[in-house]
Short mmCIF file of C-alpha atoms in Angstrom, two decimals:
data_model
loop_
_atom_site.label_atom_id
_atom_site.label_comp_id
_atom_site.label_asym_id
_atom_site.label_seq_id
_atom_site.Cartn_x
_atom_site.Cartn_y
_atom_site.Cartn_z
CA MET N 1 0.00 0.00 0.00
CA PHE N 2 1.22 3.51 -0.80
CA SER N 3 1.25 6.16 1.89
CA LYS N 4 -0.49 9.48 1.25
CA SER N 5 2.84 11.23 0.70
CA MET N 6 4.03 8.59 -1.79
CA THR N 7 0.72 8.77 -3.66
CA ARG N 8 1.01 12.56 -3.86
CA GLU N 9 4.58 12.33 -5.21
CA ILE N 10 3.57 9.80 -7.85
CA PHE N 11 0.63 11.99 -8.89
CA PHE N 12 2.81 15.08 -9.32
CA PHE N 13 5.42 13.05 -11.24
CA LEU N 14 2.81 11.80 -13.70
CA LEU N 15 1.27 15.25 -13.98
CA PHE N 16 4.64 16.84 -14.75
CA TYR N 17 5.54 14.11 -17.25
CA THR N 18 2.29 14.49 -19.14
CA PHE N 19 1.82 18.26 -18.87
CA PRO N 20 4.93 20.31 -18.03
CA LEU N 21 4.17 22.65 -15.15
CA CYS N 22 6.41 25.41 -16.46
CA ALA N 23 4.95 27.14 -19.46
CA GLN N 24 7.06 27.19 -22.58
CA THR N 25 7.28 30.25 -24.79
CA ILE N 26 5.64 29.48 -28.13
CA GLU N 27 6.51 32.28 -30.52
CA LYS N 28 5.43 30.82 -33.84
CA ILE N 29 3.57 27.77 -35.18
CA ILE N 30 4.49 26.87 -38.76
CA LEU N 31 2.37 24.64 -41.01
CA VAL N 32 4.86 22.77 -43.19
CA GLU N 33 3.03 19.81 -44.66
CA PRO N 34 0.74 19.52 -46.58
CA GLU N 35 1.91 22.61 -48.44
CA ASN N 36 -0.78 25.10 -49.32
CA GLY N 37 -2.78 23.82 -52.30
CA LYS N 38 -1.11 20.41 -52.34
CA ILE N 39 -3.02 17.37 -53.61
CA THR N 40 -2.69 14.45 -51.18
CA ASN N 41 -4.05 10.95 -50.73
CA ASN N 42 -6.85 10.29 -48.23
CA LYS N 43 -4.44 9.74 -45.30
CA PRO N 44 -2.35 12.91 -45.46
CA LEU N 45 0.81 13.51 -43.49
CA PHE N 46 0.89 16.68 -41.38
CA LYS N 47 4.10 18.35 -40.25
CA ILE N 48 4.15 21.21 -37.74
CA LEU N 49 7.16 23.21 -36.58
CA VAL N 50 7.31 25.50 -33.55
CA GLU N 51 9.62 28.35 -32.63
CA GLY N 52 10.17 29.53 -29.08
CA ASP N 53 12.02 28.86 -25.83
CA ASP N 54 12.27 25.60 -23.90
CA ILE N 55 10.37 23.53 -26.50
CA SER N 56 10.43 20.00 -25.10
CA PRO N 57 9.43 16.54 -26.39
CA SER N 58 6.50 16.64 -23.94
CA THR N 59 4.88 19.51 -25.87
CA LYS N 60 1.47 18.44 -27.21
CA TYR N 61 -0.13 19.35 -30.52
CA ARG N 62 -3.61 19.68 -32.00
CA ILE N 63 -4.74 19.86 -35.63
CA GLU N 64 -8.15 21.12 -36.76
CA LEU N 65 -9.71 20.57 -40.18
CA SER N 66 -12.49 22.49 -41.88
CA ARG N 67 -14.16 22.58 -45.28
CA ASP N 68 -15.92 25.94 -44.87
CA ASP N 69 -13.03 28.26 -43.91
CA PHE N 70 -13.49 27.41 -40.22
CA GLU N 71 -17.07 28.46 -39.86
CA THR N 72 -17.18 24.93 -38.44
CA VAL N 73 -14.45 22.50 -37.41
CA GLU N 74 -15.03 19.17 -39.14
CA GLN N 75 -12.31 17.06 -37.50
CA THR N 76 -9.81 17.45 -34.68
CA PHE N 77 -6.62 15.41 -34.17
CA GLU N 78 -5.41 15.92 -30.62
CA GLN N 79 -2.20 14.37 -29.37
CA ILE N 80 -3.26 14.49 -25.72
CA SER N 81 -6.28 12.25 -26.26
CA GLU N 82 -5.06 10.16 -29.22
CA LYS N 83 -1.38 9.28 -29.47
CA ARG N 84 -1.63 7.01 -32.51
CA GLY N 85 -0.18 8.54 -35.64
CA TRP N 86 1.84 11.19 -33.78
CA SER N 87 5.62 11.44 -33.62
CA ILE N 88 7.98 14.13 -32.36
CA HIS N 89 10.11 15.89 -34.97
CA GLU N 90 13.54 17.12 -33.91
CA TYR N 91 16.21 17.75 -36.52
CA GLU N 92 19.06 20.23 -36.07
CA ASN N 93 17.26 23.46 -35.10
CA GLU N 94 13.79 22.22 -36.10
CA LYS N 95 11.31 21.16 -33.43
CA GLY N 96 7.73 20.09 -33.87
CA ALA N 97 5.53 17.11 -34.60
CA ILE N 98 4.39 14.87 -37.44
CA TYR N 99 0.96 13.31 -37.67
CA ARG N 100 -0.41 10.73 -40.14
CA ALA N 101 -4.21 10.62 -40.43
CA GLN N 102 -5.37 7.24 -39.13
CA LYS N 103 -8.66 7.11 -41.04
CA PRO N 104 -9.32 8.04 -44.67
CA LEU N 105 -10.62 11.54 -45.27
CA PRO N 106 -13.41 12.06 -47.81
CA ASP N 107 -12.26 13.65 -51.07
CA GLY N 108 -12.47 17.44 -51.15
CA VAL N 109 -10.77 20.72 -50.28
CA TYR N 110 -9.71 21.18 -46.64
CA GLN N 111 -8.39 24.04 -44.56
CA TRP N 112 -6.20 23.21 -41.55
CA ARG N 113 -4.59 24.93 -38.59
CA ALA N 114 -2.60 23.85 -35.55
CA SER N 115 -2.37 24.63 -31.83
CA VAL N 116 0.33 23.82 -29.29
CA TYR N 117 -0.19 23.02 -25.60
CA ASP N 118 2.55 24.86 -23.68
CA GLY N 119 1.96 23.22 -20.31
CA ILE N 120 -0.81 25.57 -19.21
CA SER N 121 -3.09 26.21 -22.18
CA TYR N 122 -3.34 25.85 -25.93
CA ILE N 123 -1.60 28.45 -28.07
CA ASP N 124 -3.40 28.87 -31.37
CA GLY N 125 -1.36 29.33 -34.51
CA LYS N 126 -2.09 32.36 -36.66
CA GLN N 127 -1.47 30.50 -39.92
CA THR N 128 -4.02 28.47 -41.89
CA SER N 129 -3.38 26.40 -44.98
CA SER N 130 -5.35 24.25 -47.41
CA PHE N 131 -4.96 20.96 -49.24
CA ILE N 132 -6.95 18.74 -51.57
CA VAL N 133 -7.73 15.09 -50.84
CA ASP N 134 -7.89 12.89 -53.94
CA SER N 135 -8.35 9.13 -53.61
CA ILE N 136 -9.34 8.34 -57.23
CA PRO N 137 -6.53 6.90 -59.40
CA PRO N 138 -6.02 7.70 -63.07
CA VAL N 139 -7.64 5.49 -65.71
CA GLU N 140 -5.80 2.58 -67.24
CA VAL N 141 -3.05 3.46 -69.68
CA THR N 142 -3.96 2.68 -73.30
CA GLY N 143 -2.11 2.59 -76.60
CA LEU N 144 0.95 0.80 -75.23
CA ASP N 145 3.30 -0.02 -78.10
CA LEU N 146 6.54 -2.01 -77.87
CA GLU N 147 9.52 -2.11 -80.17
CA PHE N 148 12.44 -4.44 -79.51
CA ASP N 149 15.86 -3.53 -80.92
CA PRO N 150 17.81 -6.78 -81.45
CA THR N 151 21.07 -4.92 -82.01
CA THR N 152 21.06 -3.33 -78.55
CA GLY N 153 18.67 -5.58 -76.64
CA PHE N 154 16.66 -2.51 -75.67
CA THR N 155 12.86 -2.43 -75.59
CA HIS N 156 11.25 0.90 -76.52
CA LEU N 157 7.82 1.55 -74.98
CA ARG N 158 5.33 4.26 -75.97
CA TRP N 159 1.75 4.90 -74.83
CA ASP N 160 -1.06 7.46 -74.86
CA SER N 161 -1.22 10.30 -72.35
CA VAL N 162 -3.74 9.99 -69.51
CA PHE N 163 -5.99 12.97 -68.74
CA LEU N 164 -8.87 11.35 -66.80
CA ASP N 165 -9.32 9.59 -63.47
CA ALA N 166 -11.22 6.33 -62.96
CA ASN N 167 -14.46 8.31 -62.47
CA GLY N 168 -14.06 10.11 -65.78
CA ASN N 169 -13.05 13.45 -64.27
CA SER N 170 -10.05 15.57 -65.26
CA GLU N 171 -6.79 14.20 -63.83
CA GLN N 172 -3.31 15.57 -63.17
CA VAL N 173 -0.84 12.77 -63.84
CA ASP N 174 2.49 13.15 -62.04
CA HIS N 175 4.36 10.26 -63.66
CA TYR N 176 4.04 6.76 -65.09
CA ASN N 177 5.34 3.58 -63.43
CA ILE N 178 6.64 0.80 -65.66
CA TYR N 179 6.49 -2.87 -64.69
CA ARG N 180 7.93 -5.96 -66.43
CA TYR N 181 6.79 -9.49 -65.73
CA GLU N 182 6.37 -13.01 -67.07
CA LYS N 183 3.39 -15.35 -67.25
CA ARG N 184 3.32 -19.10 -66.78
CA SER N 185 -0.36 -19.26 -67.60
CA PHE N 186 -3.20 -16.87 -68.37
CA PHE N 187 -3.87 -16.36 -64.66
CA PHE N 188 -0.46 -16.88 -63.06
CA VAL N 189 1.95 -13.94 -63.18
CA ILE N 190 5.51 -14.40 -61.93
CA ARG N 191 8.56 -12.24 -61.47
CA VAL N 192 6.98 -8.82 -61.37
CA PHE N 193 9.57 -6.05 -61.57
CA TYR N 194 9.21 -2.34 -61.13
CA ILE N 195 11.76 -1.11 -63.65
CA GLY N 196 11.34 2.65 -63.53
CA SER N 197 9.18 5.71 -63.93
CA THR N 198 8.95 8.63 -66.31
CA GLU N 199 7.05 11.89 -66.65
CA THR N 200 6.82 11.41 -70.42
CA THR N 201 4.89 8.83 -72.48
CA SER N 202 7.92 6.78 -73.50
CA PHE N 203 10.49 4.59 -71.79
CA ILE N 204 13.45 2.44 -72.81
CA ASP N 205 14.07 -0.83 -70.99
CA LYS N 206 17.84 -1.27 -71.21
CA ASP N 207 18.10 -4.45 -69.14
CA VAL N 208 19.44 -6.69 -71.89
CA ASN N 209 19.91 -9.56 -69.44
CA LYS N 210 16.11 -9.87 -69.17
CA ASN N 211 15.47 -9.56 -72.90
CA ILE N 212 16.62 -13.06 -73.79
CA PRO N 213 15.58 -14.40 -77.22
CA GLY N 214 12.71 -16.88 -76.90
CA LYS N 215 11.49 -15.53 -73.55
CA VAL N 216 8.07 -13.84 -73.53
CA ILE N 217 8.17 -10.60 -71.53
CA TYR N 218 5.13 -8.51 -70.64
CA TYR N 219 5.01 -4.84 -69.76
CA LYS N 220 2.45 -2.78 -67.90
CA VAL N 221 2.44 1.01 -67.61
CA VAL N 222 0.40 2.62 -64.83
CA ALA N 223 -0.33 6.34 -64.44
CA VAL N 224 0.24 7.88 -60.99
CA ASP N 225 -1.48 11.14 -60.05
CA LYS N 226 -0.28 14.04 -57.89
CA ALA N 227 -1.67 12.35 -54.77
CA GLY N 228 0.21 9.11 -55.47
CA ASN N 229 -2.89 7.14 -56.51
CA GLU N 230 -2.15 4.28 -58.86
CA LEU N 231 -4.75 2.01 -60.45
CA GLY N 232 -4.43 -1.54 -59.11
CA ARG N 233 -1.50 -0.53 -56.93
CA LYS N 234 0.72 -2.26 -56.99
CA TYR N 235 0.69 -4.52 -59.99
#
């Protein structure tokens, strides 16, 4: 059994560990990621930096999301009540926190802001930023054409540009991923290789060791949008 004095000491130790009793000086809260206007997937990564005195790893953070310029707050991610997804960021002179959304956000345009708990109360940041959630991948790449050069062993690939997503809406393609694989049967695919990516609609496979005469090689090109969505990811 603990005595009253021991219980009191344990209580104050836990209180100090969780919420520092001495207030820190929070001078500035900086919203780093997502950058303003960035297109992200439906589980965005948030990065917050703070400037001030005596910033410690026990500092707690809060993120608020809105879709109506903060007339209402749609979601709140609070480190004090939910530790999953949070990590402390300390690199050289940078101090802050990183948070990965644990549940998918609906597609749309979001505004976000951050607050920092300094040991006594929350300090609200003056900055707000916005980002776009996009979970729809681009449509399947069409018009793939192959040309094998027996003198070099290179395979030249060309395909049509992609301008739509899987729902038929306008799409911003960031790059194309190229895969090479073999088939043992119609259903069984073996030896899938990611061999590169390109921002153009052409690619040269220079791996002559794979392009052996008599071997049947298949290629697949997949468009990747600005949010990193890829149809059938990964093939």
